Tab-separated table of C-alpha atoms and ligand atoms in Angstrom:
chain	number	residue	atom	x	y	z
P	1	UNK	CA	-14.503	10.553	116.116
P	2	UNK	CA	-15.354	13.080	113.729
P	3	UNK	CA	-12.782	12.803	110.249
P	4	UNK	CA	-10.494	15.585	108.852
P	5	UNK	CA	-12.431	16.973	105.772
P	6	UNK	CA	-9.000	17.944	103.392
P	7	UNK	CA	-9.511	19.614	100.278
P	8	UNK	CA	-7.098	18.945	98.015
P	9	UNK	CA	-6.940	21.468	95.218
P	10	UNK	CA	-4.787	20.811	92.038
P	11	UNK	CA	-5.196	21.034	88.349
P	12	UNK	CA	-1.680	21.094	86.265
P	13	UNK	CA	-0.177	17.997	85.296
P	14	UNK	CA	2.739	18.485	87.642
P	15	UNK	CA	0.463	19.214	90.567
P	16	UNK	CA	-1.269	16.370	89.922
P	17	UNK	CA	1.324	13.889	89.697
P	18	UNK	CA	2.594	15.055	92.944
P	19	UNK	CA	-0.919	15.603	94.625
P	20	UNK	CA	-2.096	12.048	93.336
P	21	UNK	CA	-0.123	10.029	95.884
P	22	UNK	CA	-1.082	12.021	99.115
P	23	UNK	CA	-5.056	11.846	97.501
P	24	UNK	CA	-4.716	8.007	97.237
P	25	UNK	CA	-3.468	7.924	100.594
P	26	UNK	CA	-5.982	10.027	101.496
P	27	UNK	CA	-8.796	7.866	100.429
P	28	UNK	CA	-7.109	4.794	102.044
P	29	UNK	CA	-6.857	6.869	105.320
P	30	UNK	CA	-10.351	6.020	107.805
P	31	UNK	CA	-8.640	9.550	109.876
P	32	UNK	CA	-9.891	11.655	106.682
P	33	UNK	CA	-13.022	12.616	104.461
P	34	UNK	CA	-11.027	13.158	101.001
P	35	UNK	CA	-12.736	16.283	99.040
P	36	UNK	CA	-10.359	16.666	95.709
P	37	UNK	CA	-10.953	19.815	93.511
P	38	UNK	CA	-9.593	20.521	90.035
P	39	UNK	CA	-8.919	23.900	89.084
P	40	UNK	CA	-8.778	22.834	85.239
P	41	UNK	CA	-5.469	25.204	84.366
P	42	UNK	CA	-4.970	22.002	82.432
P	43	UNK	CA	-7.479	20.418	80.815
P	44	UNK	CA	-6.175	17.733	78.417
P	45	UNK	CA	-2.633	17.103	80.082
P	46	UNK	CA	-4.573	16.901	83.615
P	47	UNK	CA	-6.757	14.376	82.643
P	48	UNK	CA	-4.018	11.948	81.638
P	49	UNK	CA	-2.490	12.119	85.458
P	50	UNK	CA	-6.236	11.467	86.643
P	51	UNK	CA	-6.600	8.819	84.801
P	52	UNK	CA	-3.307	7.241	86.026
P	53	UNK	CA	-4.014	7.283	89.178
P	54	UNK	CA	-7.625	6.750	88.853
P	55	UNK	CA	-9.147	10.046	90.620
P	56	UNK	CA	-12.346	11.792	89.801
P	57	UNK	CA	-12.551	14.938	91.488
P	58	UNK	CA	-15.313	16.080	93.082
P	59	UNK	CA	-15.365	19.815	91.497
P	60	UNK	CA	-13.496	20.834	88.404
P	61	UNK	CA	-13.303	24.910	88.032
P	62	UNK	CA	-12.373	24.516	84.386
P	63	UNK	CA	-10.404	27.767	84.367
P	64	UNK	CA	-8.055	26.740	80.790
P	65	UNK	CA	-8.411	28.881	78.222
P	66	UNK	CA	-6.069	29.487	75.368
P	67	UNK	CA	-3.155	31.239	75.929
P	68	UNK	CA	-4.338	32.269	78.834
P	69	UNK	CA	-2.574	34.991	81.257
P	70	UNK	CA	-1.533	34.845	84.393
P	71	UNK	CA	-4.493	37.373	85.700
P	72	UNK	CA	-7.386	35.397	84.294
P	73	UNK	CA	-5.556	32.032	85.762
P	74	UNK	CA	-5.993	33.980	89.957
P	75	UNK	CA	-9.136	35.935	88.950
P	76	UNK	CA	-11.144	32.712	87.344
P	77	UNK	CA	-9.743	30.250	90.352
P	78	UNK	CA	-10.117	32.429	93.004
P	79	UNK	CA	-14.098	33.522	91.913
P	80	UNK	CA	-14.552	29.214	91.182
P	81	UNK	CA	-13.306	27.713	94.427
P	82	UNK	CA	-14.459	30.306	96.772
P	83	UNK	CA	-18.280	29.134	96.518
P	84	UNK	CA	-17.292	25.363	97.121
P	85	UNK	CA	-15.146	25.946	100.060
P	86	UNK	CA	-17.934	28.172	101.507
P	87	UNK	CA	-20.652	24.840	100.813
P	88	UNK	CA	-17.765	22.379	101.954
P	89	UNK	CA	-16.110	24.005	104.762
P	90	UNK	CA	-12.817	21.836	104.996
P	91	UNK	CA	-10.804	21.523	108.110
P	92	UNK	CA	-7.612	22.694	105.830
P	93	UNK	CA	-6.712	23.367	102.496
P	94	UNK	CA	-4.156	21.327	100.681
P	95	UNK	CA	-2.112	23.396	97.652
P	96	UNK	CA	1.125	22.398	96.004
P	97	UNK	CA	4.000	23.769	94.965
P	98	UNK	CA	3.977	27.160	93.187
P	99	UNK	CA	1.655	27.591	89.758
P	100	UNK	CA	-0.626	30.505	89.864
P	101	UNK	CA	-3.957	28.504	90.381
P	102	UNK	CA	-2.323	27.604	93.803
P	103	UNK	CA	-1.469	30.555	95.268
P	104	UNK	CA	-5.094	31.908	94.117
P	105	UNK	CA	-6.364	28.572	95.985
P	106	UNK	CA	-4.265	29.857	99.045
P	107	UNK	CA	-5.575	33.064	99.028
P	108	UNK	CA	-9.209	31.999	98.922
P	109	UNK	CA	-8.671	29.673	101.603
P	110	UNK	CA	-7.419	32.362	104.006
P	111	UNK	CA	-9.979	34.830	102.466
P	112	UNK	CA	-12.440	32.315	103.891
P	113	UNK	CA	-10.216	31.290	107.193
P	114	UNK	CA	-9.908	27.954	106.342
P	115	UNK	CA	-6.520	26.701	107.117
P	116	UNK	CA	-4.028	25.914	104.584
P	117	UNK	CA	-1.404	23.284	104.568
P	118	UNK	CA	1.561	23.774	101.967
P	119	UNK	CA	3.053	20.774	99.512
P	120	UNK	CA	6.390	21.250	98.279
P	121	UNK	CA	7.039	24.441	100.177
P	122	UNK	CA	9.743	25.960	100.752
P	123	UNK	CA	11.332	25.636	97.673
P	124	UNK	CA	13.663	28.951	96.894
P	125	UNK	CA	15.635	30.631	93.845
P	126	UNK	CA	15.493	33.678	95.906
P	127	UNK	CA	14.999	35.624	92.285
P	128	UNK	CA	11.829	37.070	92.226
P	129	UNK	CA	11.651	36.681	88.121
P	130	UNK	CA	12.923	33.087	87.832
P	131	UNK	CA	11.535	30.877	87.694
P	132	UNK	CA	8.536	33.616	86.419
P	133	UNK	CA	6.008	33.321	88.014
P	134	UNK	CA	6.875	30.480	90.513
P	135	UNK	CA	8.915	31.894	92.777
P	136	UNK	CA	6.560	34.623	94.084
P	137	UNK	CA	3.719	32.164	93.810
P	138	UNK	CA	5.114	29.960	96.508
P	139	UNK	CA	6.645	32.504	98.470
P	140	UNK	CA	3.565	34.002	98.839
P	141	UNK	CA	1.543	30.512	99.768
P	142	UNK	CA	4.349	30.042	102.465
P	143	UNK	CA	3.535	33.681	103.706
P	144	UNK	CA	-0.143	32.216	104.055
P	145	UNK	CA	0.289	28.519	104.965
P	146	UNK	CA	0.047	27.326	108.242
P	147	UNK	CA	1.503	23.911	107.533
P	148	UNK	CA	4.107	23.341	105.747
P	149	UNK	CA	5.226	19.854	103.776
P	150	UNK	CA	8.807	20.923	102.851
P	151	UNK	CA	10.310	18.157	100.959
P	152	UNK	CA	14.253	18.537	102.286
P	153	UNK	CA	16.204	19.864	105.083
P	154	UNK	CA	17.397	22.709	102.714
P	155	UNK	CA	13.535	23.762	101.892
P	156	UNK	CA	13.088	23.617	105.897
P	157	UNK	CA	16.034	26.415	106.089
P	158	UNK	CA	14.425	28.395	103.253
P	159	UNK	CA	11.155	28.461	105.093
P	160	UNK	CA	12.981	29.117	108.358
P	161	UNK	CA	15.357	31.856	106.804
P	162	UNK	CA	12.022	33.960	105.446
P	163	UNK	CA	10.421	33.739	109.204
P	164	UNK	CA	8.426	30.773	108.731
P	165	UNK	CA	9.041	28.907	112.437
P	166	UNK	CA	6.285	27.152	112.699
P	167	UNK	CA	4.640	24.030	111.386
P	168	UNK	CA	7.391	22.714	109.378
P	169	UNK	CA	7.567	19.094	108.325
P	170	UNK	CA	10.347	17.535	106.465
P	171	UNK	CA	8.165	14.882	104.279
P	172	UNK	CA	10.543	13.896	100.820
P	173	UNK	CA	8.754	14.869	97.788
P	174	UNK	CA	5.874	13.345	96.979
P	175	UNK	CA	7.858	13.158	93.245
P	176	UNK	CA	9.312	10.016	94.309
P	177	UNK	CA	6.084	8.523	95.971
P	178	UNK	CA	4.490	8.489	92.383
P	179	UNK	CA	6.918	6.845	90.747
P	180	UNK	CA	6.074	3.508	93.355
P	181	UNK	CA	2.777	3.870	91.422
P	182	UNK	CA	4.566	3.917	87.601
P	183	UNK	CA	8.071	2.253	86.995
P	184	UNK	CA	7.449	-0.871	85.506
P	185	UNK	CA	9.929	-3.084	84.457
P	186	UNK	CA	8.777	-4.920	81.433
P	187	UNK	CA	7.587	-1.372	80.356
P	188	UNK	CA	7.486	-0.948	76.348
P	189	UNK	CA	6.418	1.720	74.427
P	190	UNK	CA	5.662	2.509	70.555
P	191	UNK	CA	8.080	4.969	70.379
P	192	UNK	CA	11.172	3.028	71.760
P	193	UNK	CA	10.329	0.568	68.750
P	194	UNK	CA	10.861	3.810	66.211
P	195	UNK	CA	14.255	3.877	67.602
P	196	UNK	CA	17.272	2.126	65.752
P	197	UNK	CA	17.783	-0.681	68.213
P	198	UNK	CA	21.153	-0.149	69.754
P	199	UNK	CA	20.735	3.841	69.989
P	200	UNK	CA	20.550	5.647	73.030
P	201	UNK	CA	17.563	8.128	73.988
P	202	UNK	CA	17.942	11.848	75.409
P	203	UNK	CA	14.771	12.598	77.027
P	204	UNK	CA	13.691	16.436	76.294
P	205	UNK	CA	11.469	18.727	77.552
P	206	UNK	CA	11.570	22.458	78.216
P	207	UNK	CA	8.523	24.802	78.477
P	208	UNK	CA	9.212	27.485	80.988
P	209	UNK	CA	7.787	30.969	80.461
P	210	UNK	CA	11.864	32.978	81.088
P	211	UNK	CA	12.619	30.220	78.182
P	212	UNK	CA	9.882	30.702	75.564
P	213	UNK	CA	11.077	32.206	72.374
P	214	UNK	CA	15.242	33.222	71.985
P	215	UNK	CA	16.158	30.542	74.738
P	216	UNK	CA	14.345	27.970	73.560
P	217	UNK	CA	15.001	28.639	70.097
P	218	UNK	CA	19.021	28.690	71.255
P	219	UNK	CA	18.842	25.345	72.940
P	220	UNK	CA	17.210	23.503	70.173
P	221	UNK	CA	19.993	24.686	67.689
P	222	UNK	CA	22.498	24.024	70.093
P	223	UNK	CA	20.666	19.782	70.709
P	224	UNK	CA	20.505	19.232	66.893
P	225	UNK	CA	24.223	20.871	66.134
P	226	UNK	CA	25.364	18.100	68.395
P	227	UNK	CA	23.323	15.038	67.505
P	228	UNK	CA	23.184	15.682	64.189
P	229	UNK	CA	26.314	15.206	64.016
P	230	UNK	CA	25.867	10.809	65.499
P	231	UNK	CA	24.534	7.853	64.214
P	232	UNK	CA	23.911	6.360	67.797
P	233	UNK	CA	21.714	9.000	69.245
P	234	UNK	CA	17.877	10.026	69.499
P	235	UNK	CA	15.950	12.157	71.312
P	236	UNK	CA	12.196	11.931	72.407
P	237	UNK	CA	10.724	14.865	73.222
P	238	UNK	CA	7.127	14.951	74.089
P	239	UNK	CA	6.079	18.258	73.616
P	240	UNK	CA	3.751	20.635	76.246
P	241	UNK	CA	0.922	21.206	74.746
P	242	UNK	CA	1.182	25.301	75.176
P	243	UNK	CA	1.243	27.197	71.502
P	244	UNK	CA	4.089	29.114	72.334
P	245	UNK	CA	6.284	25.852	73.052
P	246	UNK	CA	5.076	23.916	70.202
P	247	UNK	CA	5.308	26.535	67.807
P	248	UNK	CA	9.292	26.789	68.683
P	249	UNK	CA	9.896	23.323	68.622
P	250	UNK	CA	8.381	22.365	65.341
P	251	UNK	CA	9.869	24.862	63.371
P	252	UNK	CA	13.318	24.252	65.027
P	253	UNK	CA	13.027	20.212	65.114
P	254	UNK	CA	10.303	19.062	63.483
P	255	UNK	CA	11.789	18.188	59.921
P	256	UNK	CA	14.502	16.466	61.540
P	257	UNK	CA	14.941	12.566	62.240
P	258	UNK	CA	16.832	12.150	65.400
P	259	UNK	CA	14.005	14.029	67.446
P	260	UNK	CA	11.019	12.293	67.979
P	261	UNK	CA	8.768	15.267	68.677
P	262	UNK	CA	5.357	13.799	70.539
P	263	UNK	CA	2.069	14.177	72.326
P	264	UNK	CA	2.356	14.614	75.881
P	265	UNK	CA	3.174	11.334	77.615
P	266	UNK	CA	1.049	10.106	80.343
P	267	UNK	CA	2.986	9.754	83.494
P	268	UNK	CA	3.283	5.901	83.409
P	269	UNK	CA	4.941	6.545	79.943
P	270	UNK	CA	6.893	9.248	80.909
P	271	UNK	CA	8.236	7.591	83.822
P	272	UNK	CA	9.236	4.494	82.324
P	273	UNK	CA	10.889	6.091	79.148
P	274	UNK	CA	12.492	8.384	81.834
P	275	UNK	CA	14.412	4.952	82.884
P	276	UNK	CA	15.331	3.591	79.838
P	277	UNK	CA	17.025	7.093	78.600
P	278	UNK	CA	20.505	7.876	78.732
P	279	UNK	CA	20.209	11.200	80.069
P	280	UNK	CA	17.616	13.830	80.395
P	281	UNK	CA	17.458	17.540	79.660
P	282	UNK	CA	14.835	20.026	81.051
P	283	UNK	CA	14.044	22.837	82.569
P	284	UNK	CA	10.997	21.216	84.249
P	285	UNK	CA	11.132	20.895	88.287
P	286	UNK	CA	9.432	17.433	88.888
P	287	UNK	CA	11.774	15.972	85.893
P	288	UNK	CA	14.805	17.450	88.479
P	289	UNK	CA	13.376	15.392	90.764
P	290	UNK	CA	12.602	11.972	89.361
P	291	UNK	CA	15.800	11.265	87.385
P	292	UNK	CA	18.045	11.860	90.263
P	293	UNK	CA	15.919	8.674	91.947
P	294	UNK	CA	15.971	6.624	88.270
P	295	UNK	CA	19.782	8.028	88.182
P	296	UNK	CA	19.791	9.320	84.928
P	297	UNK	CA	21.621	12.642	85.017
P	298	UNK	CA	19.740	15.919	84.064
P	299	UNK	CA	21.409	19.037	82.335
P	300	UNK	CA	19.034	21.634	83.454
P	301	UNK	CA	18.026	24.193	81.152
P	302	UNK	CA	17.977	27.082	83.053
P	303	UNK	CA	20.928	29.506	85.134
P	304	UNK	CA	18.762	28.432	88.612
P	305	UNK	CA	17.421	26.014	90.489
P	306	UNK	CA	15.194	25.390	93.557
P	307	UNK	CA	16.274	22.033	93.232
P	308	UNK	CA	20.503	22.778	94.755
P	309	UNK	CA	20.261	19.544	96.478
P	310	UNK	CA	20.619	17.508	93.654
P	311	UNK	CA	23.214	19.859	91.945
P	312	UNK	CA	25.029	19.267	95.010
P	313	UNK	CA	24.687	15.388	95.115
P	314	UNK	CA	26.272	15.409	91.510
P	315	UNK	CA	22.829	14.504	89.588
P	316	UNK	CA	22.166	17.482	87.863
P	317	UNK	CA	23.843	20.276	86.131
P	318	UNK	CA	22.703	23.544	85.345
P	319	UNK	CA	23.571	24.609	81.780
P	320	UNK	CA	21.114	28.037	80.961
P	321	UNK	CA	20.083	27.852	77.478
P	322	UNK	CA	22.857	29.899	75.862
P	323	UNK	CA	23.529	28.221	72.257
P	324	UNK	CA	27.469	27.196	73.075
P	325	UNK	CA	26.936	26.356	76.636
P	326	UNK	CA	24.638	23.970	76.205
P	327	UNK	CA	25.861	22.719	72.630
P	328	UNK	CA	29.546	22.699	74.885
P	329	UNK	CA	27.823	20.706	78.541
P	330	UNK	CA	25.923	17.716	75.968
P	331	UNK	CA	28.897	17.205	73.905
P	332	UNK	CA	31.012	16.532	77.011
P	333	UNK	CA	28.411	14.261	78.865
P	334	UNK	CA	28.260	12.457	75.987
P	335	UNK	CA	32.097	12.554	75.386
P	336	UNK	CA	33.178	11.532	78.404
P	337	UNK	CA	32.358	8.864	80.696
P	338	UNK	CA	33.621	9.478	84.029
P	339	UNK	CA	31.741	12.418	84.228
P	340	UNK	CA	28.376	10.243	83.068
P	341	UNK	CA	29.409	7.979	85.605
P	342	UNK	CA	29.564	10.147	88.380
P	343	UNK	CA	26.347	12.254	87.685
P	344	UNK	CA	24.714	8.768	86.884
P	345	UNK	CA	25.330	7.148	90.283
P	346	UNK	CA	24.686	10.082	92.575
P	347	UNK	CA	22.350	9.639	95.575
P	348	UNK	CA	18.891	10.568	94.984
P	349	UNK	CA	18.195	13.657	97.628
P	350	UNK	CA	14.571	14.029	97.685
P	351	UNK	CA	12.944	11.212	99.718
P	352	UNK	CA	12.384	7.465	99.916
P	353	UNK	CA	8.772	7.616	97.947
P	354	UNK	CA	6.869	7.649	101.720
P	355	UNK	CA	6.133	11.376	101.794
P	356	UNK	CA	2.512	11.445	101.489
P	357	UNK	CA	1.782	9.049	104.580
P	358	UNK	CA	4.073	11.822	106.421
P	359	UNK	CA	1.668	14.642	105.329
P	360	UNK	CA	-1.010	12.406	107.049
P	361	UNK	CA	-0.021	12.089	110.019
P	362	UNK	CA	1.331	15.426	110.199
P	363	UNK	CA	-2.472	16.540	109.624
P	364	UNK	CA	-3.656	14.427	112.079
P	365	UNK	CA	-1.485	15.518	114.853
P	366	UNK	CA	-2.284	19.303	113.605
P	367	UNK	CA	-5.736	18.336	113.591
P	368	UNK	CA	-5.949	16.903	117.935
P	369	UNK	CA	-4.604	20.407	118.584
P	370	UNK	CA	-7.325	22.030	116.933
P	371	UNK	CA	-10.253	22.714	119.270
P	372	UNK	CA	-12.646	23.139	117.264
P	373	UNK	CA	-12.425	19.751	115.599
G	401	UD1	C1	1.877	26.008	84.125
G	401	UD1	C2	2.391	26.676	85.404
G	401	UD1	C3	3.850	26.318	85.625
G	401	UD1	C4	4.061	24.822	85.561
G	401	UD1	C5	3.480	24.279	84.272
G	401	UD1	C6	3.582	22.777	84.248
G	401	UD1	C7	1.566	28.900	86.066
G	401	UD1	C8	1.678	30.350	85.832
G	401	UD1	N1	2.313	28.122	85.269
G	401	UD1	O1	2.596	26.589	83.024
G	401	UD1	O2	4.238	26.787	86.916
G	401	UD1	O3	5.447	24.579	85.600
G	401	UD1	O4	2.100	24.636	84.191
G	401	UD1	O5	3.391	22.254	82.971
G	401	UD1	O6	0.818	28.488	86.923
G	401	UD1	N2	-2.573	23.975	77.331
G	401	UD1	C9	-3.439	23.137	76.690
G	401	UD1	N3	-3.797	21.958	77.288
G	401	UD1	C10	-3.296	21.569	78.474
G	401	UD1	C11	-2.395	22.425	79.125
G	401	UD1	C12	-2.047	23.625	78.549
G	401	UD1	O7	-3.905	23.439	75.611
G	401	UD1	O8	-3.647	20.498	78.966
G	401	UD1	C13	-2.206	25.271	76.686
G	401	UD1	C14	-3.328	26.311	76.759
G	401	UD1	O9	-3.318	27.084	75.599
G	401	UD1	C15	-2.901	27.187	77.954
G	401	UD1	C16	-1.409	27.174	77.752
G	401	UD1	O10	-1.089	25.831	77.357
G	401	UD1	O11	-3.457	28.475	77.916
G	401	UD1	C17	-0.596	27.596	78.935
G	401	UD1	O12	-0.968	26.903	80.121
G	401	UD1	P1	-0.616	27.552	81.550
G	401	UD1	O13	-1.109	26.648	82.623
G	401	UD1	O14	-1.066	28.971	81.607
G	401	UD1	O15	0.960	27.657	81.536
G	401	UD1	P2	2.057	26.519	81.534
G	401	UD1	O16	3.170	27.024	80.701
G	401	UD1	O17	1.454	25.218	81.246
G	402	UDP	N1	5.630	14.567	82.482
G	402	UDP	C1	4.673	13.705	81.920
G	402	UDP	N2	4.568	13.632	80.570
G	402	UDP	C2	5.358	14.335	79.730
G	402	UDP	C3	6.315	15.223	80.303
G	402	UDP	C4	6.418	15.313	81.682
G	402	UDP	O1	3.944	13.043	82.654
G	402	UDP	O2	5.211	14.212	78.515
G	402	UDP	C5	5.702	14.682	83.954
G	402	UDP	C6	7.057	14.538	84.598
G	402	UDP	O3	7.307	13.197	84.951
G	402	UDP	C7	6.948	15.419	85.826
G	402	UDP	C8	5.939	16.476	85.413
G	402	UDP	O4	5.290	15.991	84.256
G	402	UDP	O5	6.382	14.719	86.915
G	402	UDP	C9	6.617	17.776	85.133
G	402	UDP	O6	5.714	18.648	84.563
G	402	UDP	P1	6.154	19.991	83.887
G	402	UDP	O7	7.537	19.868	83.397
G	402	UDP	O8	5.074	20.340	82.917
G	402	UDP	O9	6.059	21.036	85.081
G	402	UDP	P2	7.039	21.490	86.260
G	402	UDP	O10	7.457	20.297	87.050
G	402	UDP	O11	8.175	22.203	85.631
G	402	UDP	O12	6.208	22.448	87.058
């Protein structure tokens, strides 16, 4: 029998730690031929995911360039992909969640009628500018998809409530399935050794582009005003490696000795500091995903989520990124343990780390009603 030819197509460090899984499975899989294409939107914080999970694509558009905009990112992946799905001719597409590269991936896919299956869809703020540009990015891949890998019941509604009917899979989020490949528990790390033993560890990151600038600026203050002020608390933040972010966070944090301001982790780092933290705070999606399933509670830096399930399991909180809000929501996590408690042992919502074997099968059954296969 002939195999499914999938062309996975990925290349930001979040779509790669969520695409790895389903490309290992992919390779295990005899049902599929495996064709995995970077678009390069990231080039150094990409290549630490690929080498985690040991994958060498098979094309890399390179697209990155500095500070690059949001019109070069579609123009530069659309122009690069569309020759190498014309020479491979996939039976489907495979795209995740919502960056820019994605949705230009999508749209060369259908510009070339290949079909185009959708990872992490579904996922809704309803608010066209936030997140900016993500939420129109994977509205618009769902408007082209014709599979569709939603993660939880509640992405299955959104896809349902914006006349999506058909091809819907509830999968969990592939999020979880990559952290079977990194927790490790006799993990250790250089940076946990910098740490007074005995102290506890906020993880940080933020780098979303509604937060750049005043926001980010606001919740820095408002993280230092209130650790500053203890002797039992650090925080590691390993900083994204866009000028805009870094700029912010070393002027606000970088003379300062409770933050431990660092390269990018790798994911198997990440991960695994992820467990030993205290509590997290982000506005990142995967993170919103992961620490529910490590149960380390997130405040989430940002006024909206696509993530409500685990604000309605009790995991996370949202906090914005207004200076007294978020100086008020740390001081009573940290003040008060009941409410740590709670937050702490809430039930992960997204998925028991098997989605990607889901999105197989779900393929393959797709693929016997095919004809032309
Ligand atoms: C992108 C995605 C966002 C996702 C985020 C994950 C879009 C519009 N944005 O945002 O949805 O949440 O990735 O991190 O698709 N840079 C490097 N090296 C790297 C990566 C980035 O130098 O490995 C620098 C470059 O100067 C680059 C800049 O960061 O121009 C911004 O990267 P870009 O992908 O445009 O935006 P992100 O904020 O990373
Ligand atoms: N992550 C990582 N190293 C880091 C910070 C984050 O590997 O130093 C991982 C994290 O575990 C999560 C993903 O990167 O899986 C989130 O990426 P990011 O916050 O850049 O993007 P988003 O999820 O918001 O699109």
């Amino acid at each position: 029998m002939r195999k499914i030819k999938v062309m996975t197509v990925f290349g930001t460090r979040p779509e790669g730690i969520k695409m790895g899984p389903v490309v290992k499975a992919l390779e295990q899989d005899e049902r599929f031929l495996s064709v995995v294409v970077s678009t390069g939107q990231h080039a150094a914080m990409l290549q630490q995911v690929l080498a985690v999970f040991q994958i060498e694509p098979d094309y890399n558009l390179k697209i990155m360039r500095p500070g690059q905009t949001l019109t070069e990112i579609t123009i530069e992946t659309m122009t690069r992909l569309e020759p190498i799905i014309q020479k491979e001719r996939p039976d489907i597409v495979l795209v995740h969640g919502d960056t820019s590269s994605a949705y230009a991936s999508a749209l060369a896919a259908f510009y070339n009628r290949i079909a185009i299956g959708h990872v992490e869809a579904g996922l809704r703020t309803w608010d066209k500018y936030s997140p900016y540009p993500e939420e129109m990015n994977r509205q618009m891949i769902d408007d082209l998809a014709d599979l569709y890998f939603a993660p939880t019941e509640t992405s299955a509604k959104n896809l349902k409530m914006g006349n999506h009917c058909h091809g819907i899979i509830v999968t969990g989020n592939t999020a979880i399935d990559a952290l079977r490949y990194t927790i490790n528990h006799s993990y250790h790390h250089q940076v946990l050794d910098e740490i007074i033993p005995g102290k506890k560890i906020i993880l940080l990151t933020m780098h979303r582009r509604e937060n750049w600038d005043k926001p980010m600026a606001e919740t820095f203050k408002a993280i230092k005003t209130i650790v500053d002020h203890r002797d039992d608390i650090d925080v590691i933040y390993p900083v994204h490696l866009n000028p805009k972010v870094q700029a912010v966070a070393n002027k606000i944090l970088g003379n300062d000795n409770h933050f431990h301001l660092i390269s990018p982790l790798d994911v198997v780092d990440f991960h695994n500091i992820m467990s030993k933290a205290l509590l997290v705070m982000s506005d990142s999606g995967g993170v919103q995903e992961e620490a529910p399933a490590l149960h380390k509670p997130v405040l989430v830096l940002r006024t909206t989520t696509e993530r409500p399930e685990g604000v309605t399991a009790g995991t996370l909180k949202l906090i914005g990124t207004e200076f007294n809000n978020v100086a008020k929501e740390l001081s009573s996590l940290l003040e008060n343990p009941e409410e740590y408690d709670k937050m702490s042992k809430a039930q992960n919502p997204y998925g028991d780390g098997y989605a990607s074997e889901r999105i197989l099968d779900a393929i393959a059954e797709w693929a016997e009603t095919q004809k032309e296969l």
